[in-house]
XYZ file of C-alpha atoms in Angstrom:
435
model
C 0.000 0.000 0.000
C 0.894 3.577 -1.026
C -0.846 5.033 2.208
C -0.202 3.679 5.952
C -3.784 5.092 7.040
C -5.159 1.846 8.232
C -8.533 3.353 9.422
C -11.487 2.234 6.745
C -11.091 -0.647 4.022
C -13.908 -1.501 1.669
C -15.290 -4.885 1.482
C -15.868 -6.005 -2.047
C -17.976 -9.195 -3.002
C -18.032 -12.166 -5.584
C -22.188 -12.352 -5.683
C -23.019 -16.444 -6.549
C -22.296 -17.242 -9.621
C -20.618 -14.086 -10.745
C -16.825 -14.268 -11.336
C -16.438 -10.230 -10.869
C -16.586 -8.638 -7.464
C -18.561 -5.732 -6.332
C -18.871 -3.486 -3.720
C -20.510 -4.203 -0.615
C -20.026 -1.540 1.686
C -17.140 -0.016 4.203
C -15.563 -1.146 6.848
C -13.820 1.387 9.594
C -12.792 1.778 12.930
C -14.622 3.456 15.731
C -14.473 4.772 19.269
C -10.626 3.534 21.303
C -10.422 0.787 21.690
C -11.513 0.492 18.476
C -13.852 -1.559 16.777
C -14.325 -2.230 13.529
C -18.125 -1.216 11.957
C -19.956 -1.811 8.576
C -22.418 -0.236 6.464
C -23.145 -1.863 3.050
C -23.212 1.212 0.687
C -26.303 2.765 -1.231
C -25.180 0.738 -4.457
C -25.255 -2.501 -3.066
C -28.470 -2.107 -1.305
C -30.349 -1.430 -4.691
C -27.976 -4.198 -6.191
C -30.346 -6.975 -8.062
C -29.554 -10.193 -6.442
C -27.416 -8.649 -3.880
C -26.932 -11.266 -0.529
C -26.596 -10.316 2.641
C -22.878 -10.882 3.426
C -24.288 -13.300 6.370
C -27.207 -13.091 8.458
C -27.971 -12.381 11.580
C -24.558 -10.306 11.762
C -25.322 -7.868 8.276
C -28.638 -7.940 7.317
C -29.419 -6.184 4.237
C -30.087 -2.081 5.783
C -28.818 0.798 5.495
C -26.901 2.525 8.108
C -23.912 1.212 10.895
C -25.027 -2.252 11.643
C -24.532 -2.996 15.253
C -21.826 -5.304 16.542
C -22.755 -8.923 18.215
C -22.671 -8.831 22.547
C -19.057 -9.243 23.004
C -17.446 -9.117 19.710
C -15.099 -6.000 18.337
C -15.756 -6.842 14.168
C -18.303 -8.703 12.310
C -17.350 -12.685 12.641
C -18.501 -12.876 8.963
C -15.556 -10.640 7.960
C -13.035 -11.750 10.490
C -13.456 -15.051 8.892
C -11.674 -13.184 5.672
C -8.846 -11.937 7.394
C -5.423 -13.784 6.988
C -4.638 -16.897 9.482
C -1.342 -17.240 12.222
C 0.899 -17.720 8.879
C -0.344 -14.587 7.078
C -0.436 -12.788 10.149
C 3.472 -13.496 10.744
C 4.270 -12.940 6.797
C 2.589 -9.709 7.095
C 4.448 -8.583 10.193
C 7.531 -9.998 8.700
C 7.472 -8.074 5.477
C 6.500 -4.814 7.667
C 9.231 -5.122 10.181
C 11.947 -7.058 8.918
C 12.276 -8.415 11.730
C 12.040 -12.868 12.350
C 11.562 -15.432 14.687
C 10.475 -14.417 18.708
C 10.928 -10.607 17.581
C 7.953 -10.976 15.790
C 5.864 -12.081 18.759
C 6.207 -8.136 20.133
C 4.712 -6.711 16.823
C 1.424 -5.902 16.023
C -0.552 -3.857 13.890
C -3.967 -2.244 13.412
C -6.685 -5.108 12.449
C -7.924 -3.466 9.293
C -4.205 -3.738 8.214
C -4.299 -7.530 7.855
C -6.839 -6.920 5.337
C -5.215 -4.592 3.618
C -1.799 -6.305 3.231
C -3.223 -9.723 2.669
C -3.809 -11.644 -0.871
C -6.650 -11.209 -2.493
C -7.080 -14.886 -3.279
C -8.141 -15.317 0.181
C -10.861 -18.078 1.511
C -14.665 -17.306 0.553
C -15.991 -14.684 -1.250
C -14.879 -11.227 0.150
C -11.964 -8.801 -0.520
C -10.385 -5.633 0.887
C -9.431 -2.525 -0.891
C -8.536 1.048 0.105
C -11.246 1.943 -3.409
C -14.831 1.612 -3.619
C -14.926 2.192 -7.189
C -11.415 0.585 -8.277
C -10.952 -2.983 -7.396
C -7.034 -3.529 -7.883
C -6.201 -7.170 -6.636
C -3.209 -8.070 -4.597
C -1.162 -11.336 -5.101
C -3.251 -12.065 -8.332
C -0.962 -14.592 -9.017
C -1.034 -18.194 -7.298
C 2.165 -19.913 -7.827
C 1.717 -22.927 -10.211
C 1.532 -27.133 -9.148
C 4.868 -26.915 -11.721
C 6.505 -24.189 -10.228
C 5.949 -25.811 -6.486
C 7.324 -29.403 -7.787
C 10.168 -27.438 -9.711
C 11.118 -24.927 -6.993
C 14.650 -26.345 -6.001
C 15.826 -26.332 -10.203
C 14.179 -23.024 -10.363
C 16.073 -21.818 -7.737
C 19.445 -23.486 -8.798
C 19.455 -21.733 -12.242
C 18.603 -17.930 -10.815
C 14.787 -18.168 -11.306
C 12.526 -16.396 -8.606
C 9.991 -18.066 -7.217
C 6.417 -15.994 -6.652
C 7.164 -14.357 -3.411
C 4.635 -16.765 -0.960
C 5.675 -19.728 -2.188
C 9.728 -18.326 -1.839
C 8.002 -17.277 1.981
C 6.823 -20.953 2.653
C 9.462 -22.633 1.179
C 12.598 -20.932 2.740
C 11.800 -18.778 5.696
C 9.021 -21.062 7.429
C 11.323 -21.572 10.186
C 12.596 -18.337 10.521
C 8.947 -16.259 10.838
C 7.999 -19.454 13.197
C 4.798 -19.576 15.313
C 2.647 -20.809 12.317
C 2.555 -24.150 9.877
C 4.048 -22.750 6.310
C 1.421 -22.564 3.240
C 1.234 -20.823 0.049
C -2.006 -20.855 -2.555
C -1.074 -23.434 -5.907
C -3.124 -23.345 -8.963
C -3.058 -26.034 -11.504
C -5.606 -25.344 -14.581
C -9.105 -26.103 -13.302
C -8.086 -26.623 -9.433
C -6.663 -24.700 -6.808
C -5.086 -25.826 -3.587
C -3.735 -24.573 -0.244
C -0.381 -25.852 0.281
C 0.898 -26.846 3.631
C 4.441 -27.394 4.381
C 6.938 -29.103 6.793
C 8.901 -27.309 9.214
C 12.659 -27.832 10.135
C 11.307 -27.945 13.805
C 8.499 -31.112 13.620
C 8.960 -33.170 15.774
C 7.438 -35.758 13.839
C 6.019 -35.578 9.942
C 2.754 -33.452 10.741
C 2.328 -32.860 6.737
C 1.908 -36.640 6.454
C -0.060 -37.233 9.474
C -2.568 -34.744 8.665
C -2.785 -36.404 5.027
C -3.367 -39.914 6.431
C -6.110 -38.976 8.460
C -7.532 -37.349 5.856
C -7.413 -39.787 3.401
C -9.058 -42.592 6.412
C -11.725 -40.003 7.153
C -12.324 -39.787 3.450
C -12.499 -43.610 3.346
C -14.912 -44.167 6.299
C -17.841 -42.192 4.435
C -17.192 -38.119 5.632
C -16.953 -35.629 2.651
C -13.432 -34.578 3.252
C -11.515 -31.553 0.924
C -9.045 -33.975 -1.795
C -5.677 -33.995 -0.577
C -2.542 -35.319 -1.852
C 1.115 -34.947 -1.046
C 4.116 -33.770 -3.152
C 8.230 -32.820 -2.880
C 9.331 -29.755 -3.212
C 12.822 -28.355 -2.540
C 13.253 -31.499 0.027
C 10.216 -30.615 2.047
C 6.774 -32.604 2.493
C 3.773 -30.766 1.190
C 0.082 -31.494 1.819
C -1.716 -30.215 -0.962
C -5.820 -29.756 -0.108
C -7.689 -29.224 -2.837
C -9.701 -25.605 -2.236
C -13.590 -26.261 -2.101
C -14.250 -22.424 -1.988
C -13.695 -21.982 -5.766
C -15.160 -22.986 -9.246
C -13.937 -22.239 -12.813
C -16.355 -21.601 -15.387
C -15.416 -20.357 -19.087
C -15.160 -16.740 -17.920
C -12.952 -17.351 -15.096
C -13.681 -18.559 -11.510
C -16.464 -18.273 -8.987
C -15.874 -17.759 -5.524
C -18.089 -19.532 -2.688
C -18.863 -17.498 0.511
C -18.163 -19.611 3.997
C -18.478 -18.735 7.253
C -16.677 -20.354 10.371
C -18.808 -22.307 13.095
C -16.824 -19.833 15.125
C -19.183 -16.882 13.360
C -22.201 -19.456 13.328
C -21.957 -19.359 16.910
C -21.508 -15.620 17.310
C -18.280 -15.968 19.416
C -15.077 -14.587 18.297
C -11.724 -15.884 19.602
C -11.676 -14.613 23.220
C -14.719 -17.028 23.435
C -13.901 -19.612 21.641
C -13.876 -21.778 24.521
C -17.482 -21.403 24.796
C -18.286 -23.183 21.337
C -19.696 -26.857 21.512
C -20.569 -29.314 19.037
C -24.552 -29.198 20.599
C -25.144 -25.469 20.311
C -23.957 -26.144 16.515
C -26.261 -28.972 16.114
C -29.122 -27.124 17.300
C -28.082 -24.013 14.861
C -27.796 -26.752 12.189
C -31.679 -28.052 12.528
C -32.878 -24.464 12.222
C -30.560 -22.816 9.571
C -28.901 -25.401 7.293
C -29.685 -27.154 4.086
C -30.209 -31.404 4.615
C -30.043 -30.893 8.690
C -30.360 -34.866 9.400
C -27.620 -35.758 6.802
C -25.648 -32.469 8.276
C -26.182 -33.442 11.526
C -24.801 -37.403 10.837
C -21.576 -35.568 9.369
C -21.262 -33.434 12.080
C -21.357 -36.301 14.340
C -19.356 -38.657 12.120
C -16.551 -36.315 11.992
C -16.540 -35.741 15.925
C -16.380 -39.101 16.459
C -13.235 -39.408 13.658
C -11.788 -36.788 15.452
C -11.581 -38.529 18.307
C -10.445 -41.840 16.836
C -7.108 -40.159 15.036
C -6.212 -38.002 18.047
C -7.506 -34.521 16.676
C -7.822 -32.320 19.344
C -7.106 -29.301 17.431
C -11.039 -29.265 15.960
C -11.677 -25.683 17.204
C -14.604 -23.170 15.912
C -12.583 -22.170 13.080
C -11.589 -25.435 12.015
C -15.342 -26.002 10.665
C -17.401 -23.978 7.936
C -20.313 -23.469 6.240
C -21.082 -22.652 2.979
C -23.540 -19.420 2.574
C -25.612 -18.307 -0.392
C -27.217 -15.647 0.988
C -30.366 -17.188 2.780
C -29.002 -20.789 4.658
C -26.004 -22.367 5.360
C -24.864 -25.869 4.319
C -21.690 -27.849 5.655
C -18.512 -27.545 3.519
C -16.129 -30.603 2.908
C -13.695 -31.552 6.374
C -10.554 -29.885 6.335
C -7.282 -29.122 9.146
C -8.300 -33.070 10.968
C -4.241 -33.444 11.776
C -3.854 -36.178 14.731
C -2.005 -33.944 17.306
C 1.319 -35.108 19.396
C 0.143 -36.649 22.299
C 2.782 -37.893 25.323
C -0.104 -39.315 27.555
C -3.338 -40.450 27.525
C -6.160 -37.859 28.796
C -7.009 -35.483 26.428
C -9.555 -32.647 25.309
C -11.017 -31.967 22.164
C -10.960 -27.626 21.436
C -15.157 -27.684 21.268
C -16.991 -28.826 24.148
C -19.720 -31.867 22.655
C -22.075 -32.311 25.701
C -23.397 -30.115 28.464
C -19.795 -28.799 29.163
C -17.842 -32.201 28.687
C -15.349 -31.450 26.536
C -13.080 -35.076 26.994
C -11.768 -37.058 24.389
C -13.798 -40.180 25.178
C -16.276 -42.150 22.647
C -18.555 -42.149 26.046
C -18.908 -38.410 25.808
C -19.816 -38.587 21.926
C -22.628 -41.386 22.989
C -23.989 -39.307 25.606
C -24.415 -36.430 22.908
C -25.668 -38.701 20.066
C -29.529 -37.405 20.123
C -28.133 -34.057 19.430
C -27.069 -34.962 16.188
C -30.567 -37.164 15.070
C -28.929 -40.262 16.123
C -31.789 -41.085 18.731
C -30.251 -44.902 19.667
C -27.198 -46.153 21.684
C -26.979 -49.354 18.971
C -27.182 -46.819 15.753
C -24.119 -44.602 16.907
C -22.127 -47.517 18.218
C -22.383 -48.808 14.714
C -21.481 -45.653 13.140
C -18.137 -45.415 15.640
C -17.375 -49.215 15.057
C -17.654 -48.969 11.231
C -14.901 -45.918 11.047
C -12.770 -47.793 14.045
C -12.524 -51.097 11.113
C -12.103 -48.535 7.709
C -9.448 -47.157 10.218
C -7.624 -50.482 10.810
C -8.227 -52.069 7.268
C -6.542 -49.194 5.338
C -3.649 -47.664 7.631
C -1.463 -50.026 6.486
C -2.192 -49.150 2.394
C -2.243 -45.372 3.603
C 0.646 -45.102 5.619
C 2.715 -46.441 2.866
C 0.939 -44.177 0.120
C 1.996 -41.263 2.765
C 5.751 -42.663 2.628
C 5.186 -42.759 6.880
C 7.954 -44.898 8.127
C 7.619 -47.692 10.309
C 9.258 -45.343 13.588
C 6.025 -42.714 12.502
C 3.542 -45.659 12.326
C 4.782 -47.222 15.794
C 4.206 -43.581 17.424
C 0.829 -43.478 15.912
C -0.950 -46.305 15.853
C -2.779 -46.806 19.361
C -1.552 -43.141 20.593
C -3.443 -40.634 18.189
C -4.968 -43.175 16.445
C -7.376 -45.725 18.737
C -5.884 -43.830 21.801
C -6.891 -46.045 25.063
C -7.975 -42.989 26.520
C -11.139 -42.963 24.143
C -12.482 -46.177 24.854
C -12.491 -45.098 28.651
C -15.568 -45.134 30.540
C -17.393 -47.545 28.017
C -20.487 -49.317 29.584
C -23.222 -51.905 28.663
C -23.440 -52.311 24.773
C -21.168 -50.179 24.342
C -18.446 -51.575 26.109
C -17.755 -54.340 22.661
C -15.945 -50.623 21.175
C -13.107 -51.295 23.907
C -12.696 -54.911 23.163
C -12.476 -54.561 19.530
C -10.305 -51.662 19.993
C -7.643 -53.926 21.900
C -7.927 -56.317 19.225
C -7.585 -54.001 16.126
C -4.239 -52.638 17.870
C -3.008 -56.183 18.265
């Protein structure tokens, strides 16, 4: 940016099915400390087939739209703003400065919107214009140029600066997991690298489970790994965008974080129950959403992902209901002993890692017997044991990874704990599928 004033942005929108963006309205900064307040301009408002950028935050009126109890900017547009990674490029580029000296920096929020891409998940933008729309980072480095990156670099040829970012300084900015955005012809994908500091090979581990989750029936995002410059790469296919003949549409999400009208200082507060119960009244299929929901809970807990925090779910939004996007970010965390937590509470305040707790919650989700969700768990528990051998080998995991893996995040003890009546057969078969 030209100009450091970091006080409005305007929020520009891909409209379904359109493949241009317009402008929605403006986004500034108000009152100390500030928060961050939107009015959708005249324009927009007399717009044919203009959406509501999400409902119940900014509903279609003119006017400052009042924030949510307790938050400081619209969810709906938080959800737009870059992640840790971004954040830390951002700060780096600004500063010059790496590593722990980063963690002291900050900025003004509406300055991670305007320094970010403008490839960015869902269907919004930032821009200092309302009438000029003048993308940033147009350019997504290609699936050749990531496989090709260490010969590129060998004969003198730059790399696209976020993929040079991902590759080579990862370590250096630290505090965020590496990715750049890859495009190959009709398909774009968020790439997601190693770091020199793993302890163990998270890129693989978070493509193995999502390959098994993808095998035991949940609509999980395509993922597939590749080499590049001697580092591991997950590659997740994006679900956000389509190509048509005149370029590509962008789909608008929302986080369950937003769904639930929390923002991160409450993100403790969200549970897989008050999502269910949003997901009867708002969402498109509810009873197959909610057997998803509650499939990929349970999954969760079977591969040792405790990391399945408000964020870590969306929504798709077209303007009147929601409707759940494709699983992505289920990596089995590292795990030294056996109690654990999952990041979203699942029933009345029970937050533990335990198939017990996901029985106990099981009518939230439609599932109104014992016998029906026991089935559903014991199915993914078999798909789980069947395939990891075939997987971990497609995922290059040596046999040192497996041995740390198998019956630690995946079939941890710890789940099976507190299994009773009927239900108890889960704990058995566990000890025998570990063998």
């Amino acid at each position: 940016m030209s100009s450091e004033r970091y006080d409005e942005a305007y929020v520009w929108i891909w409209l379904p099915g359109e493949t241009e963006p317009v402008v929605a309205g403006r986004l500034y900064a108000e009152g100390s400390p500030a928060t961050l307040v939107f009015n959708y301009g005249k324009s927009y408002l007399e717009r044919e087939g203009a959406i509501p950028i999400y409902l119940p935050e900014l509903p279609l009126q003119s006017g400052a739209l009042p924030l949510l109890d307790g938050l400081t900017i619209p969810g709906c547009l938080r959800d737009a703003a870059p992640d840790a990674w971004g954040r830390r490029v951002i700060l780096n580029r600004k500063f010059g400065v790496k590593g722990k000296s980063l963690d002291s920096k900050d900025l003004a929020e509406l300055a991670f919107f305007l320094e970010s891409g403008s490839d960015r998940i869902g269907a919004l933008d930032f821009q200092t214009s309302a009438t000029k729309y003048v993308p940033r980072s147009a350019q997504n480095a290609s699936l050749e140029e990531l496989l090709q990156s260490a010969e590129r670099v060998e004969k003198g040829i730059p790399l696209t600066p976020e993929l040079d970012q991902a590759l080579h300084h990862g370590s250096s900015i630290g505090g965020a997991r590496p990715k750049a955005l890859i495009a190959d012809r009709d398909k774009k994908f968020v790439a997601k690298f190693s770091a020199s500091n793993d302890l163990y090979s998270v890129v693989k581990a978070e493509f193995i489970a999502m390959r098994l989750a993808s095998l035991a029936g949940l609509n999980v995002a395509p993922v597939s790994l590749a080499q590049a410059s001697g580092k591991n790469v997950l590659l997740v296919q994006r679900f956000d965008r389509e190509p048509v003949e005149t370029g590509w549409q962008r789909k608008a999400m929302v986080s369950a974080l937003t769904i639930l009208g929390l923002d991160e200082m409450m993100a403790r507060y969200a549970s897989y129950q008050d999502l269910a119960e949003i997901i009867r009244q708002r969402f498109t299929n509810a009873q197959d959403t909610l057997h998803e929901l509650f499939g990929r809970l349970v999954f969760n807990i079977l591969c040792g992902n405790t990391d399945d925090h408000a964020r870590n779910h969306a929504a798709f939004w077209d303007g009147q209901m929601l409707s759940l996007t494709p699983a992505y970010d289920i990596c089995p965390q590292g795990r030294a002993g056996q109690e654990a937590g999952q990041a979203m509470l699942i029933n009345e305040g029970d937050n533990l890692s335990r198939l017990s707790t996901c029985l106990k919650a099981a009518h939230h989700f439609h599932i109104p017997a014992e016998k029906q969700a026991v089935e559903i768990i014991e199915a993914q528990m078999r798909v789980i044991a069947e395939n990891w051998d075939a997987v971990c080998t497609e995922a290059g995991f040596s046999e040192v990874d497996r041995n740390l893996f198998w019956g630690r995040q995946f079939l941890n003890p710890y789940a099976f704990a507190d299994l009773e009546g009927e239900a108890a057969s889960l704990r058995t078969l566990a000890d025998e599928l570990r063998g």
